[in-house]
Short mmCIF file of C-alpha atoms in Angstrom, two decimals:
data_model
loop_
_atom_site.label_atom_id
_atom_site.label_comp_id
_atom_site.label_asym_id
_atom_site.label_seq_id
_atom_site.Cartn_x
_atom_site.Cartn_y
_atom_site.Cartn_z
CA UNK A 1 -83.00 -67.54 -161.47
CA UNK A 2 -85.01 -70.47 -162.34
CA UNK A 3 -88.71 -70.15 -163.33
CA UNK A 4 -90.88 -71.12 -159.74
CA UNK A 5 -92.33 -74.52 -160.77
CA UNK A 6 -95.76 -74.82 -159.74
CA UNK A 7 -97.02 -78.21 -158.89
CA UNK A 8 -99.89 -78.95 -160.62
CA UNK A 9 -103.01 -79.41 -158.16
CA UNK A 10 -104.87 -82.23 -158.28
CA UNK A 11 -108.19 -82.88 -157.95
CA UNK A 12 -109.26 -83.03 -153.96
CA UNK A 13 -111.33 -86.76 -154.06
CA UNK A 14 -114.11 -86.53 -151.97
CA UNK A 15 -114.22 -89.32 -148.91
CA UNK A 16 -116.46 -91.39 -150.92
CA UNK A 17 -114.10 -90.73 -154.35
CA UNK A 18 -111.13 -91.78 -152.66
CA UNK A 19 -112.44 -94.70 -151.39
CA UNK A 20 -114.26 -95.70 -154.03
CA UNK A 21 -110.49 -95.96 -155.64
CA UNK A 22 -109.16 -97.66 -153.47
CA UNK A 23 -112.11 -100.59 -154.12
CA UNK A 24 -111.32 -100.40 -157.75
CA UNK A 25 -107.78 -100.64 -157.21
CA UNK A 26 -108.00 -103.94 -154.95
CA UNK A 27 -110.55 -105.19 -157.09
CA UNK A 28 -108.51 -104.92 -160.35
CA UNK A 29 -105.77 -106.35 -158.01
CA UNK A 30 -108.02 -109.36 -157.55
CA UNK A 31 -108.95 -109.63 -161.23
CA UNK A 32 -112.38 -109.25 -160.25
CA UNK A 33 -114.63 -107.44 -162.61
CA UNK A 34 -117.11 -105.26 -161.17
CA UNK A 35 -120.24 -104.16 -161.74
CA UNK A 36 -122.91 -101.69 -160.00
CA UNK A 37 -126.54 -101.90 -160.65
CA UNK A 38 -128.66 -99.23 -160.54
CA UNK A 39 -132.69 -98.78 -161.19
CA UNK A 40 -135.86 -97.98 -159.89
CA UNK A 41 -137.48 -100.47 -157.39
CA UNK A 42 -139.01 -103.34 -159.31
CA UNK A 43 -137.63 -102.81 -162.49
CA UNK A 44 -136.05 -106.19 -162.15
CA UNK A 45 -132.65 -105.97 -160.72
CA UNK A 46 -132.58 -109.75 -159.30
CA UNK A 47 -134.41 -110.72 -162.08
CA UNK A 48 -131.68 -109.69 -164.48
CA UNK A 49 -128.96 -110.56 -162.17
CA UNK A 50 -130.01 -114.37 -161.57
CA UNK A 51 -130.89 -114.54 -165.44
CA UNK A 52 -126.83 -113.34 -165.52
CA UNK A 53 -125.64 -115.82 -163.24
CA UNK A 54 -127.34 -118.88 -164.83
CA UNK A 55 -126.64 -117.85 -168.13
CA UNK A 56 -122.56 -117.69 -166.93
CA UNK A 57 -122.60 -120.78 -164.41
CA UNK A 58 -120.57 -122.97 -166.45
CA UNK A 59 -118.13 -120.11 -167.37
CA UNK A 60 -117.48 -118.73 -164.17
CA UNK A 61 -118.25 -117.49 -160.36
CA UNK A 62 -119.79 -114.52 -159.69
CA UNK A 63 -120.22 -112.94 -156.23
CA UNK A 64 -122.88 -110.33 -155.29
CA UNK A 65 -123.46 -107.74 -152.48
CA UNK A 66 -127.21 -107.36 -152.47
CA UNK A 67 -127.75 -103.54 -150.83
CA UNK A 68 -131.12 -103.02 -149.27
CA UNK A 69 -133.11 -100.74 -147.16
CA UNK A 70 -134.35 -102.74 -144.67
CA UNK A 71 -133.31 -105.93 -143.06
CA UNK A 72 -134.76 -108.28 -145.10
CA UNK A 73 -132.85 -111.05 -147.21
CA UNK A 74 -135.27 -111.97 -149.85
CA UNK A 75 -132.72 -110.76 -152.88
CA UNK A 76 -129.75 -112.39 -150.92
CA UNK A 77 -131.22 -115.40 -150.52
CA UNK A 78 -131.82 -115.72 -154.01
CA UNK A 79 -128.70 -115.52 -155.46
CA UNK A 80 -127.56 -118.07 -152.39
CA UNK A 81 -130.05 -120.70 -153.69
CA UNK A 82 -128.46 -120.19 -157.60
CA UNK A 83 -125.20 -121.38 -155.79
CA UNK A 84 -123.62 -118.05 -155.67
CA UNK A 85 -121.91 -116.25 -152.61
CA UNK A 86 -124.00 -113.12 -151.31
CA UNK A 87 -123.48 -110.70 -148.79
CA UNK A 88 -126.48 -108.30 -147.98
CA UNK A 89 -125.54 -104.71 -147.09
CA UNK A 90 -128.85 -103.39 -145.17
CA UNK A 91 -128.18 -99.08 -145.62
CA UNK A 92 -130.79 -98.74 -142.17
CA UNK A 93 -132.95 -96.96 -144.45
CA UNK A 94 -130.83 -94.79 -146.99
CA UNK A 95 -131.09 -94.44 -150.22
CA UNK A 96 -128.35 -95.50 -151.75
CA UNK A 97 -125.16 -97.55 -151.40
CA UNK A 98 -121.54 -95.49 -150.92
CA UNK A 99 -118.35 -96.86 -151.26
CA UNK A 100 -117.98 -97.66 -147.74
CA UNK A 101 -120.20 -99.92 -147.76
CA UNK A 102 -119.45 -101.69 -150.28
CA UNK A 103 -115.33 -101.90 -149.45
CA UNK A 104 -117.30 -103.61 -146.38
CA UNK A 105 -118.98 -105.89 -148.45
CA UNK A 106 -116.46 -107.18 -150.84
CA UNK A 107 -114.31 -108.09 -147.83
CA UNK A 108 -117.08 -110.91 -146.77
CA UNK A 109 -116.86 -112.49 -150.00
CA UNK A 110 -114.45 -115.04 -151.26
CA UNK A 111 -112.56 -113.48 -153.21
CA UNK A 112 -109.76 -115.27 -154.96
CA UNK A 113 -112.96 -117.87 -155.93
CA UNK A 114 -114.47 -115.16 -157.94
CA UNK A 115 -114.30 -113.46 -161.16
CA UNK A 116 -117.33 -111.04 -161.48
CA UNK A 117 -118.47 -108.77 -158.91
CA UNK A 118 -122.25 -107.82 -159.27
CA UNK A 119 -123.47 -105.24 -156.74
CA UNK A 120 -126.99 -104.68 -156.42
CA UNK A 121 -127.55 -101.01 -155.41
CA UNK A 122 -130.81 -99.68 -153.14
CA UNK A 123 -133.92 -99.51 -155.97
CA UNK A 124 -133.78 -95.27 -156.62
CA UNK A 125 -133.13 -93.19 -159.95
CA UNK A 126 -131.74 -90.22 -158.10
CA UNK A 127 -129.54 -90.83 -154.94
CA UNK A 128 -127.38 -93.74 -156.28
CA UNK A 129 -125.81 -91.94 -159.46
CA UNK A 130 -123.89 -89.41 -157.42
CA UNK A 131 -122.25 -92.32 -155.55
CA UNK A 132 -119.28 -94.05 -157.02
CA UNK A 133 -118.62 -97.09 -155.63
CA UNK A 134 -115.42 -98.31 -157.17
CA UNK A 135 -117.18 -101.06 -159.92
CA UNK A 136 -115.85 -100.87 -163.44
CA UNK A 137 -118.85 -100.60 -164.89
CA UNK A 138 -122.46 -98.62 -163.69
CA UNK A 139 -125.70 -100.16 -165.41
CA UNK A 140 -129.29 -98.81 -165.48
CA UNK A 141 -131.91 -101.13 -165.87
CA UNK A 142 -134.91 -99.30 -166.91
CA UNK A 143 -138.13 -101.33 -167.55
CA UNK A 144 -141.08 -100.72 -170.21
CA UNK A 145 -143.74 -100.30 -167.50
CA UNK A 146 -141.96 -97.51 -165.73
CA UNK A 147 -142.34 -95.53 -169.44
CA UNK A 148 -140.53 -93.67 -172.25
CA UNK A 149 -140.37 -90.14 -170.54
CA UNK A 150 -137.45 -91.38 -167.40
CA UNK A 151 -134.36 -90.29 -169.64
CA UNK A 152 -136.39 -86.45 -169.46
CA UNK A 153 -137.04 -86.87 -166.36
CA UNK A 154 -133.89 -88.74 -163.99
CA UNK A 155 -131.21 -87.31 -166.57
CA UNK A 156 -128.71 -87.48 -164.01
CA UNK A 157 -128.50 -91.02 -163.64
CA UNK A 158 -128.65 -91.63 -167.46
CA UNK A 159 -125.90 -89.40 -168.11
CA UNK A 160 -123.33 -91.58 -166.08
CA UNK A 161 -123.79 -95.01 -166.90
CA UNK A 162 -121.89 -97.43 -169.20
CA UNK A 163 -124.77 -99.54 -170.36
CA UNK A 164 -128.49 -99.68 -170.31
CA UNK A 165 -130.57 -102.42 -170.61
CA UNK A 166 -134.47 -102.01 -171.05
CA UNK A 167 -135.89 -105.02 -168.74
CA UNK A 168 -139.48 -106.02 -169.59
CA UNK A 169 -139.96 -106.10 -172.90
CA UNK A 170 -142.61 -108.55 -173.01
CA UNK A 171 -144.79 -106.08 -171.67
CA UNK A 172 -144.41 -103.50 -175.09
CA UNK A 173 -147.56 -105.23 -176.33
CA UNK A 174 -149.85 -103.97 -172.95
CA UNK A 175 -147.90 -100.53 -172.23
CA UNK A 176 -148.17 -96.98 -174.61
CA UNK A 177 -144.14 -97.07 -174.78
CA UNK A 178 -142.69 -95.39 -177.74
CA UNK A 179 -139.05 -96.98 -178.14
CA UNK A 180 -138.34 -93.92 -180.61
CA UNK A 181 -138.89 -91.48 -177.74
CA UNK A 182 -137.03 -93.35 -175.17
CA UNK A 183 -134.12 -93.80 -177.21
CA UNK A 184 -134.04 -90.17 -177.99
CA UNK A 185 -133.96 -89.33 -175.02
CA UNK A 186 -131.11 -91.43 -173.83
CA UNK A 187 -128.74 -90.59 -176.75
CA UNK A 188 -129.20 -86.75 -176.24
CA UNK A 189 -127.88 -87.61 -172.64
CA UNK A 190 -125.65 -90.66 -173.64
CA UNK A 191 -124.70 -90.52 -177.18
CA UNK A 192 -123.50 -94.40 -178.29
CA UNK A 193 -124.54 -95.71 -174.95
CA UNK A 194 -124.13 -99.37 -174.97
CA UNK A 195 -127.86 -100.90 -175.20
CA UNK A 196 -129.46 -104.66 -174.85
CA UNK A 197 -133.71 -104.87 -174.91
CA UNK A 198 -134.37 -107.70 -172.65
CA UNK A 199 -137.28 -109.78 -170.85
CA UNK A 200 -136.11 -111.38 -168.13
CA UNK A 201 -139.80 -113.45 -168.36
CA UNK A 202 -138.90 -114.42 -171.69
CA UNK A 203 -135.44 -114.92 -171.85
CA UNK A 204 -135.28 -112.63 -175.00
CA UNK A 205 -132.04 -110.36 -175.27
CA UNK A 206 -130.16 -112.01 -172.34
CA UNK A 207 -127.45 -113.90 -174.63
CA UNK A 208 -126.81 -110.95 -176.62
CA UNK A 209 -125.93 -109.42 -172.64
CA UNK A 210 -124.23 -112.60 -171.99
CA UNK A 211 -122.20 -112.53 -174.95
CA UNK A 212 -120.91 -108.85 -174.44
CA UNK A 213 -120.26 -109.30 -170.68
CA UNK A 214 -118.45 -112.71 -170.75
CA UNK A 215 -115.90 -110.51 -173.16
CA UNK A 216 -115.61 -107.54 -170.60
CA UNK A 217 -114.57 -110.33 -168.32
CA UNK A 218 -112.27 -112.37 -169.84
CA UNK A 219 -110.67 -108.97 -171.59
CA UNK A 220 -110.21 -107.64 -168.01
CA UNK A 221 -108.69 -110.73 -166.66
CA UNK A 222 -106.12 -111.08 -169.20
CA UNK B 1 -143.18 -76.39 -99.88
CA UNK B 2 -144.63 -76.98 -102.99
CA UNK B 3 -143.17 -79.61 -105.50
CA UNK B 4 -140.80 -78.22 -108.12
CA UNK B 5 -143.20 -78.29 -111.64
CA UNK B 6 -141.26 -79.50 -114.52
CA UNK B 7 -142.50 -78.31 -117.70
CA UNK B 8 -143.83 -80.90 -120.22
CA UNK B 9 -140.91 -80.69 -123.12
CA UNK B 10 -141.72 -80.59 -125.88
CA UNK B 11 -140.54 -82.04 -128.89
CA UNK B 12 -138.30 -80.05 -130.50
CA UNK B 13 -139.34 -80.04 -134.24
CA UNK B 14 -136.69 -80.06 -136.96
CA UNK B 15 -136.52 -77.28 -139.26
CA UNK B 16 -138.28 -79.21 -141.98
CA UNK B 17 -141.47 -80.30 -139.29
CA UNK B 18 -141.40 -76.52 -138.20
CA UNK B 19 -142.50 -75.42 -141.94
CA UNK B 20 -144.61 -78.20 -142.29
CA UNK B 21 -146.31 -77.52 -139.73
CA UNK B 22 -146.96 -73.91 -140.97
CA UNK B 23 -147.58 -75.15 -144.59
CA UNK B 24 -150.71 -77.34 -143.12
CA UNK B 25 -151.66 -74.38 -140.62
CA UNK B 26 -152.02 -72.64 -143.56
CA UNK B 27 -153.69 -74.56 -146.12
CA UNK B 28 -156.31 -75.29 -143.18
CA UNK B 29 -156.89 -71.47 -142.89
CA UNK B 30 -157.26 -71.12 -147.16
CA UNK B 31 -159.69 -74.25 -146.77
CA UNK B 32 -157.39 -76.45 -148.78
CA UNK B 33 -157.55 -79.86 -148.38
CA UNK B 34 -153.62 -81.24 -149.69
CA UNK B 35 -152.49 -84.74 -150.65
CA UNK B 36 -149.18 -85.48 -150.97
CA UNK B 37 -148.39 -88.34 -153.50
CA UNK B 38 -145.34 -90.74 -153.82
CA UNK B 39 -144.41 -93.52 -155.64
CA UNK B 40 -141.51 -95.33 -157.55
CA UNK B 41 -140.81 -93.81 -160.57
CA UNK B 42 -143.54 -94.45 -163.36
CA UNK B 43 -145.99 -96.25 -161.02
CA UNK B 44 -147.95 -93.72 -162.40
CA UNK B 45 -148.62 -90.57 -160.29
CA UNK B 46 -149.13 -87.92 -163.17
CA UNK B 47 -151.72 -90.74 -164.52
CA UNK B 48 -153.31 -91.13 -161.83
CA UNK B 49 -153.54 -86.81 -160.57
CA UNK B 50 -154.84 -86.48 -164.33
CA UNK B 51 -157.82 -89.26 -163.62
CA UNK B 52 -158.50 -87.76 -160.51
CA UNK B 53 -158.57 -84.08 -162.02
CA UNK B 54 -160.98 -85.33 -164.87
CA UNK B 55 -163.38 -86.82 -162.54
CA UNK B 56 -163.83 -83.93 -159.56
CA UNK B 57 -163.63 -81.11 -162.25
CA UNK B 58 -167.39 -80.16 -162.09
CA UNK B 59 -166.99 -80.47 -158.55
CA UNK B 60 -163.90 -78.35 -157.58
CA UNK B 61 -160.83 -76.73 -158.30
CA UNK B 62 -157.56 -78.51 -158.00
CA UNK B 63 -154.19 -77.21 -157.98
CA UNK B 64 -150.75 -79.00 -158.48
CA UNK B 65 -147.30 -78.60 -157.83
CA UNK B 66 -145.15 -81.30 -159.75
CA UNK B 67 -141.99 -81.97 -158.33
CA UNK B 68 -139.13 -83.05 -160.92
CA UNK B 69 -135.01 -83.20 -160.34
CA UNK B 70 -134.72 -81.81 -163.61
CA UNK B 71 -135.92 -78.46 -165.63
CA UNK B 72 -138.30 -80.80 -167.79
CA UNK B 73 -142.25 -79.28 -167.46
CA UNK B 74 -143.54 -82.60 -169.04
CA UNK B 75 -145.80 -82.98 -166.17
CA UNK B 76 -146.57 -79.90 -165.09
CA UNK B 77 -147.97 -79.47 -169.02
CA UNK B 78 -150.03 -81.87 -169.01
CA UNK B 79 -152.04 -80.64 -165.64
CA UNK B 80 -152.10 -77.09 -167.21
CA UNK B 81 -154.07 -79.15 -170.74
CA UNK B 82 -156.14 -80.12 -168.47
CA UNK B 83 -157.31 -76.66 -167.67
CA UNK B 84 -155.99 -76.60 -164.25
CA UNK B 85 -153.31 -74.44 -162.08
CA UNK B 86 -149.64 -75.96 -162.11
CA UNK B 87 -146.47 -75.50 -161.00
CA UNK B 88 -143.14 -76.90 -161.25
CA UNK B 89 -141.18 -77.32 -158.39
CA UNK B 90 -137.25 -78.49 -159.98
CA UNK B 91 -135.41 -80.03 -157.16
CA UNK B 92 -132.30 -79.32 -158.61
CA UNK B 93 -131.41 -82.87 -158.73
CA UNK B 94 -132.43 -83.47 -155.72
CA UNK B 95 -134.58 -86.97 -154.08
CA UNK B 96 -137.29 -85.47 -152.49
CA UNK B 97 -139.87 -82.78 -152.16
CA UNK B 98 -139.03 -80.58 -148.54
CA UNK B 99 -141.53 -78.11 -146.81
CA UNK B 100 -139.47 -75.50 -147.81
CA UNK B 101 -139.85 -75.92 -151.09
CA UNK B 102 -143.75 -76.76 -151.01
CA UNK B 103 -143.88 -73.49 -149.19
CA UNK B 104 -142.12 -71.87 -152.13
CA UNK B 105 -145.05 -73.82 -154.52
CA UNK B 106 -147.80 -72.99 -153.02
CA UNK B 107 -147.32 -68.98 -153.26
CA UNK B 108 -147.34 -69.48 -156.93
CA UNK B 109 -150.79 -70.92 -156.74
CA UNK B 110 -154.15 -68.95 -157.15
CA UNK B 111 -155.23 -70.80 -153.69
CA UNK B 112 -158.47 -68.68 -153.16
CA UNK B 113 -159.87 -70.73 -156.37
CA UNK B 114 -158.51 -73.89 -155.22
CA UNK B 115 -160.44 -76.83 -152.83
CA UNK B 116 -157.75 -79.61 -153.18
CA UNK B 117 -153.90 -79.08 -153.70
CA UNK B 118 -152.39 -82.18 -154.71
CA UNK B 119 -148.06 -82.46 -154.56
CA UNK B 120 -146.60 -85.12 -156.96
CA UNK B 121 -143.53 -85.74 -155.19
CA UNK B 122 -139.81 -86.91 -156.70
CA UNK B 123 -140.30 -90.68 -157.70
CA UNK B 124 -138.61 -92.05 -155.04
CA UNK B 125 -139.57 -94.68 -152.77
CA UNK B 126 -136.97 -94.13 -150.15
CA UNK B 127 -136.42 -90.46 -149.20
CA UNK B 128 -139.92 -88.63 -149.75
CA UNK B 129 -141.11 -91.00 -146.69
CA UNK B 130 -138.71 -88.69 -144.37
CA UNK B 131 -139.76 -85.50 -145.00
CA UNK B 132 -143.39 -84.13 -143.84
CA UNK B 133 -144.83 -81.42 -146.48
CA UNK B 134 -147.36 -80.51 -144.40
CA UNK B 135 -150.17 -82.21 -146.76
CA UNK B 136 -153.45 -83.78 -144.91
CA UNK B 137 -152.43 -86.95 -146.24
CA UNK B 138 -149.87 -88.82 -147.55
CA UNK B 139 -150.28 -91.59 -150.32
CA UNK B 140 -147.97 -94.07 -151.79
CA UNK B 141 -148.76 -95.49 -155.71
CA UNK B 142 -147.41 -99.20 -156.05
CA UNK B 143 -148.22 -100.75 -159.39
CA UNK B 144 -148.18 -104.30 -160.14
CA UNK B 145 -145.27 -104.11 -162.83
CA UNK B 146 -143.07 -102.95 -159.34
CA UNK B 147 -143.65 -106.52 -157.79
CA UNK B 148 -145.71 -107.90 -154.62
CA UNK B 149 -142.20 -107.58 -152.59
CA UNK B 150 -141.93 -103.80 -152.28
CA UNK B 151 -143.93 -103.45 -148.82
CA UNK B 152 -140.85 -105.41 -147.79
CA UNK B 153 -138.41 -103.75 -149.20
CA UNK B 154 -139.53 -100.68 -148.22
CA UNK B 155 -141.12 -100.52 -145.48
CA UNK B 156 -140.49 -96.91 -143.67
CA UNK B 157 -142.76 -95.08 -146.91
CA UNK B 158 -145.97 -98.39 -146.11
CA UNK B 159 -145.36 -97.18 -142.64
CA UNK B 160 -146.02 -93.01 -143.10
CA UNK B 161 -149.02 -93.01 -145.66
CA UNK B 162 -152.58 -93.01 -144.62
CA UNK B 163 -153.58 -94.31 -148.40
CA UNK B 164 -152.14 -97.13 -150.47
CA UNK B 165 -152.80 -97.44 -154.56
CA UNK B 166 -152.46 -100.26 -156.10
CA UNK B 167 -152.13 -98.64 -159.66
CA UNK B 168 -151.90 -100.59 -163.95
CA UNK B 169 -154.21 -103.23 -161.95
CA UNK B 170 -154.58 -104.37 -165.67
CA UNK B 171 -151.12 -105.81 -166.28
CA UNK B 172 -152.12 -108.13 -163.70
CA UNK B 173 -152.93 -111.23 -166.01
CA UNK B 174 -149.18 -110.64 -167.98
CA UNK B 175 -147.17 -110.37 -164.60
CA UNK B 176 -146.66 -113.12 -161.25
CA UNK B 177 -147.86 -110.82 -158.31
CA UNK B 178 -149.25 -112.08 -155.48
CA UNK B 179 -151.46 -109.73 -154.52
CA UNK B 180 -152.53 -111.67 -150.95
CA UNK B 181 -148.24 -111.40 -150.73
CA UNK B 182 -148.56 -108.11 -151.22
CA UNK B 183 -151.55 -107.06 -149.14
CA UNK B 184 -150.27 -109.12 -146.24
CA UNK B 185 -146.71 -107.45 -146.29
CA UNK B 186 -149.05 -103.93 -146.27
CA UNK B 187 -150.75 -104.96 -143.34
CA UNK B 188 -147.95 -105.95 -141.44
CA UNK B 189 -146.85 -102.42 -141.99
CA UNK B 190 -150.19 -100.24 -141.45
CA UNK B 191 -152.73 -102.43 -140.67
CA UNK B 192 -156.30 -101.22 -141.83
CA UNK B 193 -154.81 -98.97 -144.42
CA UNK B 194 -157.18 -97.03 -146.60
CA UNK B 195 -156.82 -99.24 -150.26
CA UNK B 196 -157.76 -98.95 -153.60
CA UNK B 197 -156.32 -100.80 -156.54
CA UNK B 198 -157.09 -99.21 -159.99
CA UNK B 199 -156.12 -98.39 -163.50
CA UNK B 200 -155.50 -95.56 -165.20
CA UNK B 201 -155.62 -97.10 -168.16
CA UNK B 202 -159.13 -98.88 -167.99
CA UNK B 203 -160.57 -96.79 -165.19
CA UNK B 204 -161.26 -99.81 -163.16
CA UNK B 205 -161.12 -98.61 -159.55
CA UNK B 206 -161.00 -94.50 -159.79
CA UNK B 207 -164.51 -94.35 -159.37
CA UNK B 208 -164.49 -95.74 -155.69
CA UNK B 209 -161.45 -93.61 -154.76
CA UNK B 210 -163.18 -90.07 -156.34
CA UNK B 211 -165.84 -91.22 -153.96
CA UNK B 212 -164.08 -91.24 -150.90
CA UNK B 213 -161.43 -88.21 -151.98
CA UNK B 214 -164.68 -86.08 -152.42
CA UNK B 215 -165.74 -87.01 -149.12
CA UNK B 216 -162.60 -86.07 -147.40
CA UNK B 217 -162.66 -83.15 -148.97
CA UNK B 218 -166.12 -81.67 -148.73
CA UNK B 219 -165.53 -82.27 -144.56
CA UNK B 220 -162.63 -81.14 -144.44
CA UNK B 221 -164.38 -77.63 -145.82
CA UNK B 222 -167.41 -77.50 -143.26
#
């Protein structure tokens, strides 16, 4: 008698897990690459994504789904008056952005136009990081005045992301921010994580960004 | 025959208003006058509880309970230096502060010593707003380095809080914030909301809102 083969189970994707595959798969489909942005409210989100899309205007199109809290379009119309397409997801007051959403999102975009995918999730530390939305890529933009202690203190969301950029850096001269201590902090959670310093006042550290996502782009295109 | 009487109904509280409600009931009865304090993460709240500790401390005893997602007593540590009663409520990775949990806090308290019980809730400006702690008040802590858009963005916490700080008041001359942007957006919201702009840094401001917390508290004590 032959040995009973026993398939081998796989993991049981959550609702938002499955369909957050599905987005990755069509957008990969697409050649679209994708990125989610995460931070706390005000620590420069549209900032750092219209400093993105100028600095890659020339190069190529980028689309963004703007998610919100509330119905109002001020980071959507933004990104609309760089010359960009933007669709605004309003959550009707929660917290973060799933992956329904966004599948609802990408569909109001022109797609075959574009080649990145920028989505700008609701401004929270917590909620967002337990939502994958599909992107190939999930950034954190911290910011100097928020302080050194937030990789001790939201751990969660520092643990999952791909790259971190510290927004505000023009302010290191006004704040007590010890870099030391918040880069401790974030390579005890994220050992090697990939890192740019940047003022989105000053321009400093956004070619450095440029340079490293224009790569990720092209490489994923291929 | 007499008309048929229909009973008032009344509203049916949720589980989390029930134990609010019996959180405040309760406080009232110890003489505790509670303050429950949100804000973005690193607008400052531990800052500004540590100002407010340092200036009412040869006037009463205050008592704390700092609410984190994670295991990390950074917070509750530096209450305790300051020679007053702390304790650390870990959410567990969770976005907000419930009554449940506050209920859990304030047991661990010595609350016969203790006038004023202030709760520094997750930093979160989206879920705290939904969930009553049974606190006297509620207060939310902007700071200029979040932006003069945030009433906008998020408006259902300007909505719930009976006093707004404006908090690092001295980054103002290194940042663009509009601060008659911001104050109209606040009054669109809650008009006539109780407002103080300070910093804990300089000091500038904490003087006038000691004054008034004092206040509150010694009536709330008769």
């Amino acid at each position: 008698m032959n040995s009973i083969r026993v398939p081998i189970v796989e993991k049981i994707l959550s609702a938002n897990d499955q369909l957050a595959a599905q987005n990755r798969a069509f957008l990969v489909c697409k050649n679209i690459f994708s990125i989610n942005i995460m931070a706390s409210p005000g620590a420069g989100k549209t900032s750092f994504i219209l400093e993105t899309i100028y600095g890659l205007k020339d190069k190529m199109k980028v689309g963004v789904i703007e998610g919100d809290t509330a119905a109002v379009t001020i980071d959507a119309d933004k990104i609309i008056q760089a010359g960009m397409p933007a669709v605004q997801i309003n959550t009707g007051g929660n917290c973060h952005l799933d992956a329904v959403m966004v599948a609802g999102g990408i569909n109001q975009l022109p797609l075959d136009d574009i080649q990145l995918l920028i989505i700008e999730n609701v401004g929270n530390l917590v909620c967002p990081a337990a939502f994958d939305l599909g992107t190939d890529i999930n950034i954190l933009i911290a910011s100097v005045p928020e302080g050194d202690d937030k990789p001790y203190k939201y751990p969660a969301i520092y643990r999952g992301i791909d790259v971190l950029i510290l927004n505000k850096m023009d302010l290191l001269p006004y704040i007590s921010f010890r870099p030391d201590y918040f880069t401790q902090g974030v390579q005890i959670l994220n050992p090697g994580l990939t890192f740019f310093p940047v003022s989105c006042t000053t321009g400093a550290g956004i070619p450095a960004w440029l340079s490293w996502l224009e790569t990720k782009v092209l490489n994923s295109n291929k």
